[in-house]
Short mmCIF file of C-alpha atoms in Angstrom, two decimals:
data_model
loop_
_atom_site.label_atom_id
_atom_site.label_comp_id
_atom_site.label_asym_id
_atom_site.label_seq_id
_atom_site.Cartn_x
_atom_site.Cartn_y
_atom_site.Cartn_z
CA UNK A 377 -14.53 -6.41 21.68
CA UNK A 378 -14.01 -7.49 17.86
CA UNK A 379 -17.07 -9.59 16.53
CA UNK A 380 -15.83 -12.22 14.03
CA UNK A 381 -15.94 -15.09 12.25
CA UNK A 382 -13.31 -17.53 12.90
CA UNK A 383 -12.89 -20.93 10.74
CA UNK A 384 -10.40 -23.38 11.84
CA UNK A 385 -6.59 -22.81 10.50
CA UNK A 386 -5.68 -24.45 7.26
CA UNK A 387 -2.13 -26.36 8.90
CA UNK A 388 -0.41 -26.72 12.04
CA UNK A 389 2.30 -24.44 13.30
CA UNK A 390 5.15 -26.81 11.97
CA UNK A 391 3.70 -27.05 8.55
CA UNK A 392 3.68 -23.79 7.86
CA UNK A 393 6.81 -21.52 5.90
CA UNK A 394 10.21 -20.60 8.13
CA UNK A 395 10.37 -17.20 6.15
CA UNK A 396 8.29 -14.12 4.85
CA UNK A 397 9.39 -14.37 1.89
CA UNK A 398 8.43 -18.76 1.36
CA UNK A 399 5.30 -17.26 3.49
CA UNK A 400 4.52 -15.35 0.37
CA UNK A 401 4.54 -18.15 -2.09
CA UNK A 402 2.42 -20.33 0.75
CA UNK A 403 -0.45 -17.64 0.71
CA UNK A 404 -0.25 -17.89 -3.00
CA UNK A 405 -1.18 -21.09 -3.25
CA UNK A 406 -3.35 -21.78 -0.42
CA UNK A 407 -4.86 -18.06 -0.23
CA UNK A 408 -4.97 -16.95 -3.44
CA UNK A 409 -9.13 -16.76 -3.63
CA UNK A 410 -9.14 -14.83 -0.66
CA UNK A 411 -6.85 -12.62 -1.88
CA UNK A 412 -8.94 -11.80 -5.13
CA UNK A 413 -11.83 -11.15 -2.94
CA UNK A 414 -10.05 -9.10 -0.92
CA UNK A 415 -9.13 -7.08 -4.30
CA UNK A 416 -12.41 -6.64 -5.70
CA UNK A 417 -13.13 -5.30 -2.28
CA UNK A 418 -10.70 -2.63 -2.83
CA UNK A 419 -11.46 -1.92 -6.34
CA UNK A 420 -14.67 -0.22 -4.62
CA UNK A 421 -12.62 2.10 -3.01
CA UNK A 422 -9.64 2.73 -6.05
CA UNK A 423 -12.76 3.49 -8.30
CA UNK A 424 -12.61 6.91 -8.09
CA UNK A 425 -8.46 6.66 -8.31
CA UNK A 426 -9.27 4.32 -11.55
CA UNK A 427 -11.80 6.67 -12.90
CA UNK A 428 -9.77 9.27 -12.65
CA UNK A 429 -6.69 8.02 -14.24
CA UNK A 430 -8.53 6.36 -17.26
CA UNK A 431 -9.66 9.61 -18.17
CA UNK A 432 -6.35 11.73 -17.71
CA UNK A 433 -5.10 8.58 -19.67
CA UNK A 434 -7.65 9.66 -22.27
CA UNK A 435 -8.05 13.34 -22.43
CA UNK A 436 -4.12 13.86 -22.43
CA UNK A 437 -3.74 12.38 -25.70
CA UNK A 438 -7.06 15.08 -27.31
CA UNK A 439 -4.82 17.80 -25.63
CA UNK A 440 -4.22 20.04 -28.95
CA UNK A 441 -1.82 22.41 -26.63
CA UNK A 442 0.02 23.11 -24.07
CA UNK A 443 -2.38 25.28 -21.87
CA UNK A 444 -4.99 22.53 -22.45
CA UNK A 445 -2.39 19.72 -21.00
CA UNK A 446 -1.70 22.02 -18.36
CA UNK A 447 -5.26 21.93 -17.08
CA UNK A 448 -5.01 18.09 -17.84
CA UNK A 449 -2.04 17.98 -15.23
CA UNK A 450 -3.69 20.19 -12.83
CA UNK A 451 -7.51 18.23 -12.70
CA UNK A 452 -5.39 15.36 -12.40
CA UNK A 453 -3.16 16.15 -9.37
CA UNK A 454 -6.24 17.73 -7.99
CA UNK A 455 -8.28 14.66 -7.91
CA UNK A 456 -5.66 12.69 -5.89
CA UNK A 457 -6.93 14.63 -3.12
CA UNK A 458 -10.03 13.30 -3.21
CA UNK A 459 -8.90 9.63 -4.66
CA UNK A 460 -6.03 8.60 -1.94
CA UNK A 461 -8.89 9.52 1.08
CA UNK A 462 -11.29 6.59 -0.24
CA UNK A 463 -7.90 4.37 -1.75
CA UNK A 464 -6.06 4.50 2.34
CA UNK A 465 -9.28 4.16 3.51
CA UNK A 466 -10.75 0.93 2.27
CA UNK A 467 -7.14 -0.36 2.59
CA UNK A 468 -7.43 -0.37 6.22
CA UNK A 469 -9.77 -3.03 6.10
CA UNK A 470 -6.82 -4.24 3.44
CA UNK A 471 -3.98 -4.21 5.83
CA UNK A 472 -6.52 -5.53 8.34
CA UNK A 473 -7.19 -9.00 6.49
CA UNK A 474 -3.99 -9.19 5.56
CA UNK A 475 -2.99 -8.80 9.15
CA UNK A 476 -4.73 -12.02 10.07
CA UNK A 477 -4.07 -14.05 6.68
CA UNK A 478 0.24 -13.14 7.63
CA UNK A 479 -0.75 -14.27 10.53
CA UNK A 480 -2.73 -17.94 10.21
CA UNK A 481 -5.67 -16.42 12.01
CA UNK A 482 -8.00 -18.15 9.76
CA UNK A 483 -10.60 -15.05 8.49
CA UNK A 484 -12.60 -15.04 6.86
CA UNK A 485 -12.08 -12.08 3.94
CA UNK A 486 -14.82 -10.39 3.62
CA UNK A 487 -15.82 -10.05 7.53
CA UNK A 488 -12.32 -9.03 8.40
CA UNK A 489 -12.22 -6.26 5.90
CA UNK A 490 -15.28 -4.57 7.43
CA UNK A 491 -14.25 -4.75 10.81
CA UNK A 492 -10.81 -3.77 10.01
CA UNK A 493 -12.85 -0.61 7.73
CA UNK A 494 -14.57 0.21 10.52
CA UNK A 495 -12.42 0.77 13.30
CA UNK A 496 -9.77 2.38 11.74
CA UNK A 497 -11.25 4.11 8.87
CA UNK A 498 -10.36 7.82 9.93
CA UNK A 499 -6.77 7.14 10.31
CA UNK A 500 -6.79 6.08 6.76
CA UNK A 501 -8.67 8.96 5.52
CA UNK A 502 -6.01 11.06 6.75
CA UNK A 503 -3.16 9.11 5.69
CA UNK A 504 -4.54 8.99 2.26
CA UNK A 505 -4.96 13.18 2.89
CA UNK A 506 -1.87 13.38 3.05
CA UNK A 507 -0.76 11.23 0.04
CA UNK A 508 -3.15 12.76 -1.53
CA UNK A 509 -0.98 15.88 -1.37
CA UNK A 510 1.53 14.24 -2.07
CA UNK A 511 0.49 13.25 -5.51
CA UNK A 512 -0.99 16.18 -6.03
CA UNK A 513 2.57 17.74 -5.42
CA UNK A 514 4.23 15.66 -7.61
CA UNK A 515 1.76 15.26 -10.73
CA UNK A 516 1.56 19.47 -11.15
CA UNK A 517 5.20 19.75 -10.05
CA UNK A 518 6.12 17.31 -12.79
CA UNK A 519 4.41 19.39 -15.45
CA UNK A 520 6.22 22.63 -14.57
CA UNK A 521 9.25 21.53 -14.87
CA UNK A 522 9.16 19.69 -17.39
CA UNK A 523 7.30 22.30 -19.63
CA UNK A 524 7.69 25.29 -18.38
CA UNK A 525 11.69 25.52 -16.38
CA UNK A 526 13.44 22.87 -18.34
CA UNK A 527 13.29 25.90 -21.16
CA UNK A 528 15.34 28.17 -19.42
CA UNK A 529 17.60 25.37 -17.25
CA UNK A 530 17.10 22.23 -17.93
CA UNK A 531 19.64 21.37 -15.10
CA UNK A 532 17.24 23.13 -12.49
CA UNK A 533 14.11 21.41 -13.85
CA UNK A 534 15.82 17.75 -13.46
CA UNK A 535 16.89 18.58 -9.80
CA UNK A 536 12.80 19.88 -9.11
CA UNK A 537 11.61 16.94 -10.87
CA UNK A 538 13.56 14.54 -9.38
CA UNK A 539 12.42 16.08 -5.81
CA UNK A 540 9.07 16.22 -6.28
CA UNK A 541 9.30 12.59 -7.30
CA UNK A 542 11.18 11.52 -4.51
CA UNK A 543 8.88 12.96 -2.06
CA UNK A 544 5.68 11.25 -3.27
CA UNK A 545 7.60 7.79 -2.74
CA UNK A 546 8.98 8.49 0.18
CA UNK A 547 4.84 9.81 1.20
CA UNK A 548 4.01 6.76 -0.14
CA UNK A 549 6.69 4.33 1.67
CA UNK A 550 5.51 6.18 4.61
CA UNK A 551 1.55 5.68 4.05
CA UNK A 552 2.02 1.62 3.63
CA UNK A 553 4.06 1.60 6.96
CA UNK A 554 1.59 3.29 8.31
CA UNK A 555 -1.52 1.82 7.83
CA UNK A 556 0.31 -1.18 8.41
CA UNK A 557 1.28 0.04 12.50
CA UNK A 558 -2.73 1.62 12.65
CA UNK A 559 -4.09 -1.65 12.26
CA UNK A 560 -1.69 -3.39 14.58
CA UNK A 561 -0.69 -1.59 17.15
CA UNK A 562 -2.64 1.78 19.02
CA UNK A 563 -0.36 4.57 18.44
CA UNK A 564 -1.22 8.32 17.92
CA UNK A 565 -0.96 9.55 14.36
CA UNK A 566 2.25 11.38 15.25
CA UNK A 567 3.75 7.98 16.53
CA UNK A 568 2.66 6.82 13.63
CA UNK A 569 4.02 8.53 10.93
CA UNK A 570 7.54 8.92 12.80
CA UNK A 571 8.14 5.55 13.34
CA UNK A 572 7.00 5.14 9.41
CA UNK A 573 9.27 7.64 8.50
CA UNK A 574 11.92 5.83 10.19
CA UNK A 575 11.01 2.26 8.69
CA UNK A 576 11.35 3.93 5.74
CA UNK A 577 14.75 5.50 5.47
CA UNK A 578 15.90 2.43 7.39
CA UNK A 579 15.02 -0.14 4.66
CA UNK A 580 15.09 2.53 2.20
CA UNK A 581 16.42 -0.06 -0.95
CA UNK A 582 14.29 -2.47 -0.02
CA UNK A 583 11.02 -0.61 0.44
CA UNK A 584 12.08 0.84 -2.73
CA UNK A 585 12.04 -1.95 -4.60
CA UNK A 586 9.07 -2.99 -3.10
CA UNK A 587 7.62 0.57 -4.55
CA UNK A 588 8.80 -0.12 -8.00
CA UNK A 589 7.04 -3.84 -8.18
CA UNK A 590 3.72 -2.02 -6.46
CA UNK A 591 2.59 0.23 -7.50
CA UNK A 592 5.57 0.90 -10.16
CA UNK A 593 4.35 -1.80 -12.77
CA UNK A 594 0.75 -0.47 -12.30
CA UNK A 595 2.32 3.08 -13.16
CA UNK A 596 4.47 2.09 -15.49
CA UNK A 597 1.44 0.08 -17.49
CA UNK A 598 -0.40 3.46 -17.41
CA UNK A 599 1.91 5.39 -19.03
CA UNK A 600 2.90 3.28 -22.31
CA UNK A 601 0.37 3.03 -24.50
CA UNK A 602 -4.01 2.58 -24.73
CA UNK A 603 -3.42 -1.57 -24.46
CA UNK A 604 -1.00 -1.45 -21.36
CA UNK A 605 -3.13 1.03 -19.36
CA UNK A 606 -6.47 -1.57 -20.05
CA UNK A 607 -4.00 -4.09 -18.38
CA UNK A 608 -3.38 -1.94 -15.65
CA UNK A 609 -7.11 -1.56 -15.05
CA UNK A 610 -7.93 -4.73 -14.83
CA UNK A 611 -5.02 -5.55 -12.81
CA UNK A 612 -5.25 -3.21 -10.12
CA UNK A 613 -9.21 -4.18 -10.08
CA UNK A 614 -8.64 -8.11 -9.39
CA UNK A 615 -5.45 -8.45 -8.63
CA UNK A 616 -3.79 -5.46 -6.39
CA UNK A 617 -3.91 -7.92 -3.57
CA UNK A 618 -0.67 -9.88 -4.40
CA UNK A 619 1.27 -6.23 -4.73
CA UNK A 620 -0.39 -5.21 -1.23
CA UNK A 621 0.82 -8.65 -0.03
CA UNK A 622 4.01 -8.17 -0.51
CA UNK A 623 4.29 -4.84 1.24
CA UNK A 624 2.57 -6.64 3.74
CA UNK A 625 5.20 -8.99 4.12
CA UNK A 626 7.81 -6.11 4.25
CA UNK A 627 6.00 -4.48 6.25
CA UNK A 628 5.07 -7.07 9.18
CA UNK A 629 8.78 -8.07 8.53
CA UNK A 630 10.14 -4.73 9.75
CA UNK A 631 7.82 -4.81 12.94
CA UNK A 632 9.19 -8.06 13.77
CA UNK A 633 12.93 -6.79 13.45
CA UNK A 634 12.44 -3.62 15.19
CA UNK A 635 9.24 -3.74 17.38
CA UNK A 636 7.76 -6.93 17.95
CA UNK A 637 11.06 -8.60 18.99
CA UNK A 638 12.03 -7.01 22.15
CA UNK A 639 8.38 -4.86 22.63
CA UNK A 640 5.32 -7.67 21.87
CA UNK A 641 6.84 -10.99 21.88
CA UNK A 642 3.32 -12.83 21.92
CA UNK A 643 3.21 -11.55 18.06
CA UNK A 644 7.22 -12.06 17.01
CA UNK A 645 7.16 -13.83 14.14
CA UNK A 646 3.48 -14.64 13.97
CA UNK A 647 2.20 -16.98 11.49
CA UNK A 648 5.45 -18.96 10.70
CA UNK A 649 7.27 -22.06 11.33
CA UNK A 650 9.58 -20.76 14.18
CA UNK A 651 6.54 -18.91 16.21
CA UNK A 652 5.97 -21.50 18.64
CA UNK A 653 8.86 -22.35 19.45
CA UNK A 654 9.68 -18.53 20.08
CA UNK A 655 6.66 -18.79 22.75
CA UNK A 656 8.01 -21.01 24.29
#
């Protein structure tokens, strides 16, 4: 039995939004402080990632040779093997809280965060390890194809870069769906990953749009210049909850369509104005 601190729901069922898109703006209006709290909590688990990215940004500008740059890229790639398990451990708490907020269950951010973290952190570590290995492959592979293979064959280099980047994007999509399933259902990890991969493919254009929004915008800020990298760090610490809210709404929308409508009708469209009607 979960022990949770409950507060009253902010508004009646009839006052809730009708769609997940409208729910985004509704949550931003009524629960923005909650998102800010969750972003700051998640920042603790994102700290290894933030430190490694900042160091990479600084050191890559000071590299005086291709070998020095290669070392920096390899270190950055390997750092993902450590930082991603930390980040996705935190995301089990984050996604658990957002599930509560989206379902309009009136949870306090801090208490729900640590409940989700306590119950699902092991699965979060597994997902984080997979993402870390994928990002390590992407970073090291990018360096190899861009700086070495391109001097021999630009076509192969371009194809190689595309492959390592696409696999990282795909794995990240699967990871978000996986964490969403972990905090909502009770499944073995192989089924979680299988279902997540299927939904990643079925909703790929939509998923790609959301990946561009988060973490794509943050990644581009880190890559442009020093001042935008600083802005990226601030956004990652303080406002990452907005991007993760978008992803959670996308994930729960997929679950409603492909899982809840037939198998879990008691949570189908939960948090929307149509939920009670469906229940009846």
